[in-house]
Amino acid sequence: MPYFSFHHSEPTRKKTAQAEFFTTLVHKMKILVATEKPFAKVAVDGIREVVEGAGYTLALLEKYTDKQQLLDAVADADALIIRSDIVDAAVLDAAKQLKIVVRAGAGYDNIDLEAATAHQVVAMNTPGQNSNAVAELALGMMVYAVRNLYNGTSGTELKGKKLGIHAFGNVGRNVARIAQGFGMEVYAYDAYCPDEAMTAAHVTPLHSAEELYKTCDIVSLHIPATAETKNSINHDLVGLMPKGGVLVNTARKEVIDEEGLIALMQERTDLKYMTDIMPVADAKFRTLFEGRYFATPKKMGAQTAEANINAGIAAAKQIVDFIQNGNTRFQVNK
Ligand code: 3PG
C-alpha cells in the first residue's frame, strides 16, 4: 500500500470528479537533489534513472551559493537528497510538501532532527555507501604526513607503525583493512563496538581513548559530531601521542578543540595534523605549522565517482521505497 494519499480541498471552480481524479494521478512527486558540493555527473545520471523509473520528477540544485536558493527550490519538493547541506528549521518551514530528506552519506549532523520530526519529515542517511572512499583518503593523508608533505626530505613508512582507529564504524573498518595491507599494526577504540567485532577484523581493541592515543603513532578519527564528542579531541588527549605522532581527521571539524590543538602543536613541534575538514582556525594552523599541517580546501573524503554513485543511488532508492512501501529502515529521527 502506498505511503501517501492525496487530500484535495473542495475545488473552487467547477470540476468533474473524473478530472480531479486525473489530477491526482498525474501529480508527480518531485525529488530535489540539493548539493552545494555536487555529485559526479555519472551519479546524478544514476539517481535520475531511479527517480524517473519510479515515475517521479528529478530537480537539481547544485553549487548554490545562497541559502535562499535552497529555500526556493525546496518549496514544492516531496523528497530531498542532500550531502553536507544544512537542513534546519528554516529549510523545513519552506519545504511545505516535504515528506523525506535523505543525507547521501554517513554523518547527519547537518540535519536538525528535532525540527524534521516536528515537521513530520522522515530523515535518513545511507550508512556505509561512501566509507571506502573516506578510508582511502585517510590512508592517503597518512602517507602524505609521514613523507613530510612530499617536500623532498626523507620521511618514514607506514609499515610497522601503530595505527589507532578512533571509532570502529564503517569508515574505521575500511581504514583497518587498507592499513593492514600497508603492514601497519592496527588498534581501535570505540565505546559502542564490542571487542569481538574488532578482533574478527584482526584489530586490537583498546578500552579508552587515552590508551589509544598513548599507544599509537598515527590516530585516525572516525567519530561523529555529537554533543558528547564536540571538542573532545583536545590538548591533553592528543598530547598523549608518542613522538612524531600524526592526527588524521576525516570525520568532522567540530570534534577538535582547535585552540587546544594549536597550543599543543606549539609545545610539541614533532606532531602533525592532517585534516579533510578545514578548521575554523585554518589560517592560524597554516601560519604556525608549515610542513606539519594540511587541510583539503573542500571536504574530499567522499568525493569519488564510486562513493557518489553508491550514496546517491542508495538515497534515491530509499526515497522510492519509502514512498511506495513505507520502508523506514534507515530513518535516523525515529
Ligand atoms: C559523510 O558524512 O558521509 C561524509 O562526511 C561525506 O560528506 P560529503 O557528502 O559532504 O562529502
Short mmCIF file of C-alpha atoms and ligand atoms in Angstrom, two decimals:
data_model
loop_
_atom_site.label_atom_id
_atom_site.label_comp_id
_atom_site.label_asym_id
_atom_site.label_seq_id
_atom_site.Cartn_x
_atom_site.Cartn_y
_atom_site.Cartn_z
CA MET A 1 0.00 0.00 0.00
CA PRO A 2 1.47 3.38 -0.94
CA TYR A 3 2.53 5.60 1.90
CA PHE A 4 0.66 8.65 0.71
CA SER A 5 -2.85 9.55 -0.13
CA PHE A 6 -3.62 12.96 -1.52
CA HIS A 7 -6.21 15.16 0.04
CA HIS A 8 -7.62 17.81 -2.22
CA SER A 9 -9.62 20.70 -0.88
CA GLU A 10 -13.03 21.36 -2.41
CA PRO A 11 -12.36 22.90 -5.85
CA THR A 12 -13.43 26.49 -6.12
CA ARG A 13 -14.41 26.22 -9.74
CA LYS A 14 -16.46 23.54 -11.34
CA LYS A 15 -14.53 20.43 -11.82
CA THR A 16 -15.76 16.98 -12.54
CA ALA A 17 -14.90 14.15 -10.20
CA GLN A 18 -13.14 12.47 -13.08
CA ALA A 19 -10.91 15.48 -13.72
CA GLU A 20 -10.00 15.69 -10.08
CA PHE A 21 -9.12 12.01 -10.06
CA PHE A 22 -6.94 12.58 -13.12
CA THR A 23 -5.18 15.50 -11.42
CA THR A 24 -4.37 13.23 -8.51
CA LEU A 25 -2.99 10.57 -10.78
CA VAL A 26 -0.69 12.91 -12.65
CA HIS A 27 0.73 14.58 -9.56
CA LYS A 28 4.37 13.80 -9.98
CA MET A 29 6.47 13.52 -6.89
CA LYS A 30 9.32 15.99 -7.07
CA ILE A 31 12.63 14.71 -5.79
CA LEU A 32 15.13 17.52 -5.30
CA VAL A 33 18.86 16.89 -5.22
CA ALA A 34 20.35 19.90 -3.43
CA THR A 35 24.10 19.68 -3.30
CA GLU A 36 26.33 22.65 -2.68
CA LYS A 37 29.18 20.24 -3.50
CA PRO A 38 27.75 18.31 -6.48
CA PHE A 39 27.87 14.57 -7.10
CA ALA A 40 29.81 13.32 -10.13
CA LYS A 41 27.63 13.50 -13.26
CA VAL A 42 27.53 9.73 -13.54
CA ALA A 43 25.96 9.56 -10.07
CA VAL A 44 23.32 12.17 -10.99
CA ASP A 45 22.52 10.10 -14.09
CA GLY A 46 22.03 7.06 -11.84
CA ILE A 47 19.81 9.00 -9.44
CA ARG A 48 17.74 10.26 -12.37
CA GLU A 49 17.26 6.73 -13.64
CA VAL A 50 15.90 5.58 -10.27
CA VAL A 51 13.70 8.63 -9.76
CA GLU A 52 12.27 8.77 -13.30
CA GLY A 53 11.97 5.00 -13.36
CA ALA A 54 9.59 5.32 -10.43
CA GLY A 55 7.58 7.92 -12.32
CA TYR A 56 8.81 10.93 -10.32
CA THR A 57 10.44 14.17 -11.41
CA LEU A 58 14.05 14.99 -10.60
CA ALA A 59 15.09 18.57 -9.84
CA LEU A 60 18.68 19.63 -9.38
CA LEU A 61 20.12 22.47 -7.34
CA GLU A 62 23.89 22.27 -7.49
CA LYS A 63 26.66 24.62 -6.34
CA TYR A 64 24.18 27.02 -4.77
CA THR A 65 25.80 29.95 -3.06
CA ASP A 66 22.88 31.40 -1.19
CA LYS A 67 20.52 29.71 1.27
CA GLN A 68 17.56 31.46 -0.39
CA GLN A 69 18.19 29.33 -3.50
CA LEU A 70 17.67 26.22 -1.38
CA LEU A 71 14.59 27.70 0.30
CA ASP A 72 13.08 28.42 -3.11
CA ALA A 73 13.96 25.07 -4.64
CA VAL A 74 12.63 23.05 -1.74
CA ALA A 75 9.22 24.78 -1.67
CA ASP A 76 7.41 22.17 -3.79
CA ALA A 77 9.73 19.19 -3.24
CA ASP A 78 8.26 15.96 -1.90
CA ALA A 79 11.66 14.46 -1.16
CA LEU A 80 15.14 15.85 -0.78
CA ILE A 81 18.60 14.35 -1.30
CA ILE A 82 21.48 16.25 0.28
CA ARG A 83 25.13 15.84 1.24
CA SER A 84 26.59 18.14 3.92
CA ASP A 85 23.94 20.71 3.05
CA ILE A 86 22.25 22.24 6.09
CA VAL A 87 18.63 21.28 6.60
CA ASP A 88 17.46 23.37 9.51
CA ALA A 89 14.07 24.64 10.68
CA ALA A 90 14.08 27.40 8.03
CA VAL A 91 14.54 24.88 5.22
CA LEU A 92 11.87 22.61 6.70
CA ASP A 93 9.47 25.56 7.09
CA ALA A 94 9.97 26.42 3.41
CA ALA A 95 9.50 22.79 2.33
CA LYS A 96 5.75 22.63 2.59
CA GLN A 97 5.38 19.31 0.74
CA LEU A 98 8.43 17.56 2.09
CA LYS A 99 7.98 14.03 3.38
CA ILE A 100 11.55 12.75 3.45
CA VAL A 101 15.12 14.03 3.44
CA VAL A 102 17.98 11.64 2.78
CA ARG A 103 21.54 12.59 3.59
CA ALA A 104 23.53 10.73 0.90
CA GLY A 105 26.34 9.86 3.26
CA ALA A 106 27.00 8.84 6.84
CA GLY A 107 27.01 11.88 9.15
CA TYR A 108 23.65 13.58 9.61
CA ASP A 109 24.72 16.33 12.00
CA ASN A 110 23.72 18.79 9.23
CA ILE A 111 20.03 17.92 9.66
CA ASP A 112 18.03 19.37 12.53
CA LEU A 113 16.41 16.09 13.51
CA GLU A 114 14.05 17.62 16.07
CA ALA A 115 12.78 20.10 13.52
CA ALA A 116 12.40 17.31 10.95
CA THR A 117 10.32 15.31 13.41
CA ALA A 118 8.25 18.38 14.28
CA HIS A 119 7.58 18.89 10.56
CA GLN A 120 6.71 15.18 10.18
CA VAL A 121 9.62 14.73 7.81
CA VAL A 122 11.46 11.43 7.84
CA ALA A 123 15.26 11.84 7.89
CA MET A 124 17.59 9.08 6.69
CA ASN A 125 21.24 8.53 5.90
CA THR A 126 22.92 5.95 3.65
CA PRO A 127 25.39 4.30 6.02
CA GLY A 128 28.45 2.60 4.56
CA GLN A 129 27.94 3.80 1.00
CA ASN A 130 30.87 6.20 0.88
CA SER A 131 33.09 4.70 3.57
CA ASN A 132 35.73 3.12 1.35
CA ALA A 133 36.35 6.48 -0.33
CA VAL A 134 36.81 8.22 3.03
CA ALA A 135 39.08 5.42 4.25
CA GLU A 136 41.29 5.62 1.16
CA LEU A 137 41.68 9.36 1.69
CA ALA A 138 42.64 8.79 5.34
CA LEU A 139 45.42 6.44 4.30
CA GLY A 140 46.49 8.91 1.60
CA MET A 141 46.79 11.61 4.23
CA MET A 142 48.86 9.30 6.41
CA VAL A 143 51.34 8.69 3.58
CA TYR A 144 51.43 12.44 2.87
CA ALA A 145 52.21 13.15 6.52
CA VAL A 146 54.95 10.59 7.04
CA ARG A 147 56.59 11.59 3.72
CA ASN A 148 56.84 15.14 5.02
CA LEU A 149 54.21 16.57 2.70
CA TYR A 150 56.30 15.44 -0.27
CA ASN A 151 58.91 18.10 0.38
CA GLY A 152 61.82 16.03 -0.87
CA THR A 153 63.27 15.09 2.54
CA SER A 154 63.45 11.55 3.94
CA GLY A 155 60.28 10.54 5.68
CA THR A 156 59.15 7.27 7.22
CA GLU A 157 56.96 4.37 6.15
CA LEU A 158 53.58 3.22 7.41
CA LYS A 159 54.72 -0.41 7.58
CA GLY A 160 55.24 -1.50 11.17
CA LYS A 161 53.70 1.69 12.62
CA LYS A 162 50.88 1.56 15.13
CA LEU A 163 47.60 2.94 13.82
CA GLY A 164 44.81 3.92 16.21
CA ILE A 165 41.31 3.97 14.79
CA HIS A 166 39.09 6.22 16.89
CA ALA A 167 35.60 4.73 16.36
CA PHE A 168 35.19 1.45 14.57
CA GLY A 169 32.23 2.07 12.29
CA ASN A 170 32.01 1.64 8.53
CA VAL A 171 34.90 4.00 7.75
CA GLY A 172 37.05 2.73 10.63
CA ARG A 173 36.68 -0.85 9.39
CA ASN A 174 37.75 0.11 5.88
CA VAL A 175 40.72 2.03 7.28
CA ALA A 176 41.74 -1.09 9.23
CA ARG A 177 41.53 -3.27 6.13
CA ILE A 178 43.63 -0.94 3.99
CA ALA A 179 46.15 -0.22 6.80
CA GLN A 180 46.72 -3.94 7.23
CA GLY A 181 47.69 -4.03 3.54
CA PHE A 182 50.35 -1.42 4.35
CA GLY A 183 51.64 -3.70 7.14
CA MET A 184 50.52 -1.46 9.99
CA GLU A 185 49.64 -2.72 13.49
CA VAL A 186 46.03 -1.73 13.92
CA TYR A 187 44.32 -0.76 17.19
CA ALA A 188 40.87 0.67 17.78
CA TYR A 189 38.80 2.28 20.47
CA ASP A 190 35.03 2.51 20.23
CA ALA A 191 32.84 2.67 23.32
CA TYR A 192 29.90 1.31 21.34
CA CYS A 193 31.59 -1.54 19.48
CA PRO A 194 32.21 -4.97 21.04
CA ASP A 195 35.79 -6.26 21.16
CA GLU A 196 34.78 -9.30 19.10
CA ALA A 197 33.96 -7.13 16.08
CA MET A 198 37.50 -5.72 16.24
CA THR A 199 39.30 -8.97 16.84
CA ALA A 200 37.35 -10.56 13.98
CA ALA A 201 38.92 -7.88 11.77
CA HIS A 202 42.39 -8.58 13.25
CA VAL A 203 42.33 -5.28 15.09
CA THR A 204 43.46 -4.97 18.72
CA PRO A 205 40.71 -3.45 20.87
CA LEU A 206 41.70 -0.79 23.39
CA HIS A 207 39.38 0.37 26.12
CA SER A 208 39.81 4.11 26.40
CA ALA A 209 40.65 6.99 24.12
CA GLU A 210 43.64 7.74 26.36
CA GLU A 211 45.03 4.25 25.80
CA LEU A 212 44.58 4.63 22.02
CA TYR A 213 46.43 7.96 21.82
CA LYS A 214 49.19 6.77 24.18
CA THR A 215 49.76 3.64 22.11
CA CYS A 216 49.54 4.79 18.51
CA ASP A 217 51.93 6.63 16.15
CA ILE A 218 49.02 7.70 13.97
CA VAL A 219 45.43 8.22 15.08
CA SER A 220 42.63 8.35 12.51
CA LEU A 221 39.36 9.96 13.63
CA HIS A 222 36.04 8.41 12.69
CA ILE A 223 33.74 9.68 15.43
CA PRO A 224 30.54 11.52 14.57
CA ALA A 225 29.95 15.10 15.74
CA THR A 226 27.61 14.81 18.70
CA ALA A 227 27.13 16.75 21.94
CA GLU A 228 29.39 14.16 23.56
CA THR A 229 32.23 14.28 21.01
CA LYS A 230 32.35 18.03 20.24
CA ASN A 231 35.76 19.48 21.26
CA SER A 232 36.70 16.10 22.74
CA ILE A 233 39.93 15.77 20.75
CA ASN A 234 41.85 18.19 22.88
CA HIS A 235 45.27 19.26 24.12
CA ASP A 236 45.57 16.59 26.80
CA LEU A 237 44.32 13.70 24.71
CA VAL A 238 46.44 14.35 21.61
CA GLY A 239 49.33 15.24 23.94
CA LEU A 240 49.48 11.56 24.93
CA MET A 241 50.70 10.59 21.47
CA PRO A 242 54.27 9.35 21.13
CA LYS A 243 56.99 11.46 19.48
CA GLY A 244 56.29 12.15 15.82
CA GLY A 245 52.55 11.46 16.25
CA VAL A 246 50.16 12.20 13.39
CA LEU A 247 46.48 13.00 13.85
CA VAL A 248 44.31 12.44 10.77
CA ASN A 249 40.79 13.84 10.68
CA THR A 250 38.35 12.72 8.00
CA ALA A 251 35.43 12.97 10.44
CA ARG A 252 34.22 16.44 11.49
CA LYS A 253 35.95 19.69 12.46
CA GLU A 254 33.65 20.13 15.47
CA VAL A 255 35.23 17.21 17.32
CA ILE A 256 38.54 19.08 17.54
CA ASP A 257 39.28 21.59 20.28
CA GLU A 258 41.16 23.80 17.82
CA GLU A 259 42.74 26.19 20.32
CA GLY A 260 43.85 23.22 22.46
CA LEU A 261 45.42 21.52 19.44
CA ILE A 262 47.16 24.73 18.41
CA ALA A 263 48.62 25.16 21.90
CA LEU A 264 49.78 21.54 21.89
CA MET A 265 51.38 21.75 18.44
CA GLN A 266 53.28 24.84 19.61
CA GLU A 267 54.65 22.87 22.57
CA ARG A 268 55.19 19.66 20.62
CA THR A 269 56.92 20.53 17.36
CA ASP A 270 57.02 16.83 16.45
CA LEU A 271 53.24 16.49 15.98
CA LYS A 272 51.37 16.74 12.67
CA TYR A 273 47.71 17.38 11.90
CA MET A 274 46.15 16.33 8.57
CA THR A 275 42.51 17.15 8.06
CA ASP A 276 39.86 16.79 5.39
CA ILE A 277 37.68 19.35 7.14
CA MET A 278 39.21 22.79 7.18
CA PRO A 279 39.33 24.12 10.74
CA VAL A 280 37.80 27.46 11.65
CA ALA A 281 41.35 28.50 12.60
CA ASP A 282 42.83 27.30 9.29
CA ALA A 283 44.87 30.49 8.77
CA LYS A 284 46.42 30.15 12.20
CA PHE A 285 47.29 26.47 11.68
CA ARG A 286 48.74 27.29 8.26
CA THR A 287 50.91 30.12 9.57
CA LEU A 288 52.14 28.39 12.70
CA PHE A 289 52.65 24.86 11.48
CA GLU A 290 54.07 24.93 7.98
CA GLY A 291 55.08 21.40 7.00
CA ARG A 292 53.13 19.88 9.89
CA TYR A 293 49.60 20.78 8.89
CA PHE A 294 47.46 20.11 5.86
CA ALA A 295 43.78 20.76 5.20
CA THR A 296 41.93 19.97 1.98
CA PRO A 297 40.35 23.12 0.51
CA LYS A 298 37.00 21.32 0.38
CA LYS A 299 35.98 18.06 2.09
CA MET A 300 37.23 15.39 -0.31
CA GLY A 301 36.69 12.12 1.57
CA ALA A 302 33.51 11.05 -0.18
CA GLN A 303 34.36 12.84 -3.41
CA THR A 304 34.81 9.87 -5.74
CA ALA A 305 32.57 8.74 -8.58
CA GLU A 306 32.08 5.40 -6.80
CA ALA A 307 31.05 6.94 -3.48
CA ASN A 308 28.76 9.44 -5.24
CA ILE A 309 27.12 6.64 -7.20
CA ASN A 310 26.75 4.39 -4.16
CA ALA A 311 25.42 7.04 -1.79
CA GLY A 312 23.35 8.99 -4.35
CA ILE A 313 21.62 5.96 -5.82
CA ALA A 314 21.06 4.44 -2.37
CA ALA A 315 19.40 7.72 -1.32
CA ALA A 316 17.14 7.70 -4.41
CA LYS A 317 16.18 4.04 -3.86
CA GLN A 318 15.45 4.66 -0.19
CA ILE A 319 13.12 7.51 -1.17
CA VAL A 320 11.25 5.38 -3.70
CA ASP A 321 10.98 2.51 -1.20
CA PHE A 322 9.70 4.88 1.45
CA ILE A 323 7.10 6.49 -0.80
CA GLN A 324 5.92 3.22 -2.31
CA ASN A 325 6.25 0.83 0.62
CA GLY A 326 6.70 2.99 3.71
CA ASN A 327 10.15 1.46 4.37
CA THR A 328 11.87 3.46 7.13
CA ARG A 329 14.86 1.17 7.70
CA PHE A 330 17.46 3.95 7.58
CA GLN A 331 15.42 6.57 9.42
CA VAL A 332 17.53 8.48 11.95
CA ASN A 333 14.79 10.55 13.59
CA LYS A 334 12.65 7.70 14.89
C1 3PG B 1 29.71 11.73 5.33
O1 3PG B 1 29.32 12.02 6.46
O2 3PG B 1 29.14 10.89 4.61
C2 3PG B 1 30.99 12.34 4.80
O3 3PG B 1 31.47 13.28 5.67
C3 3PG B 1 30.87 12.88 3.39
O4 3PG B 1 30.29 14.15 3.32
P1 3PG B 1 30.00 14.87 1.91
O5 3PG B 1 28.94 14.10 1.21
O6 3PG B 1 29.59 16.25 2.26
O7 3PG B 1 31.27 14.85 1.11
#
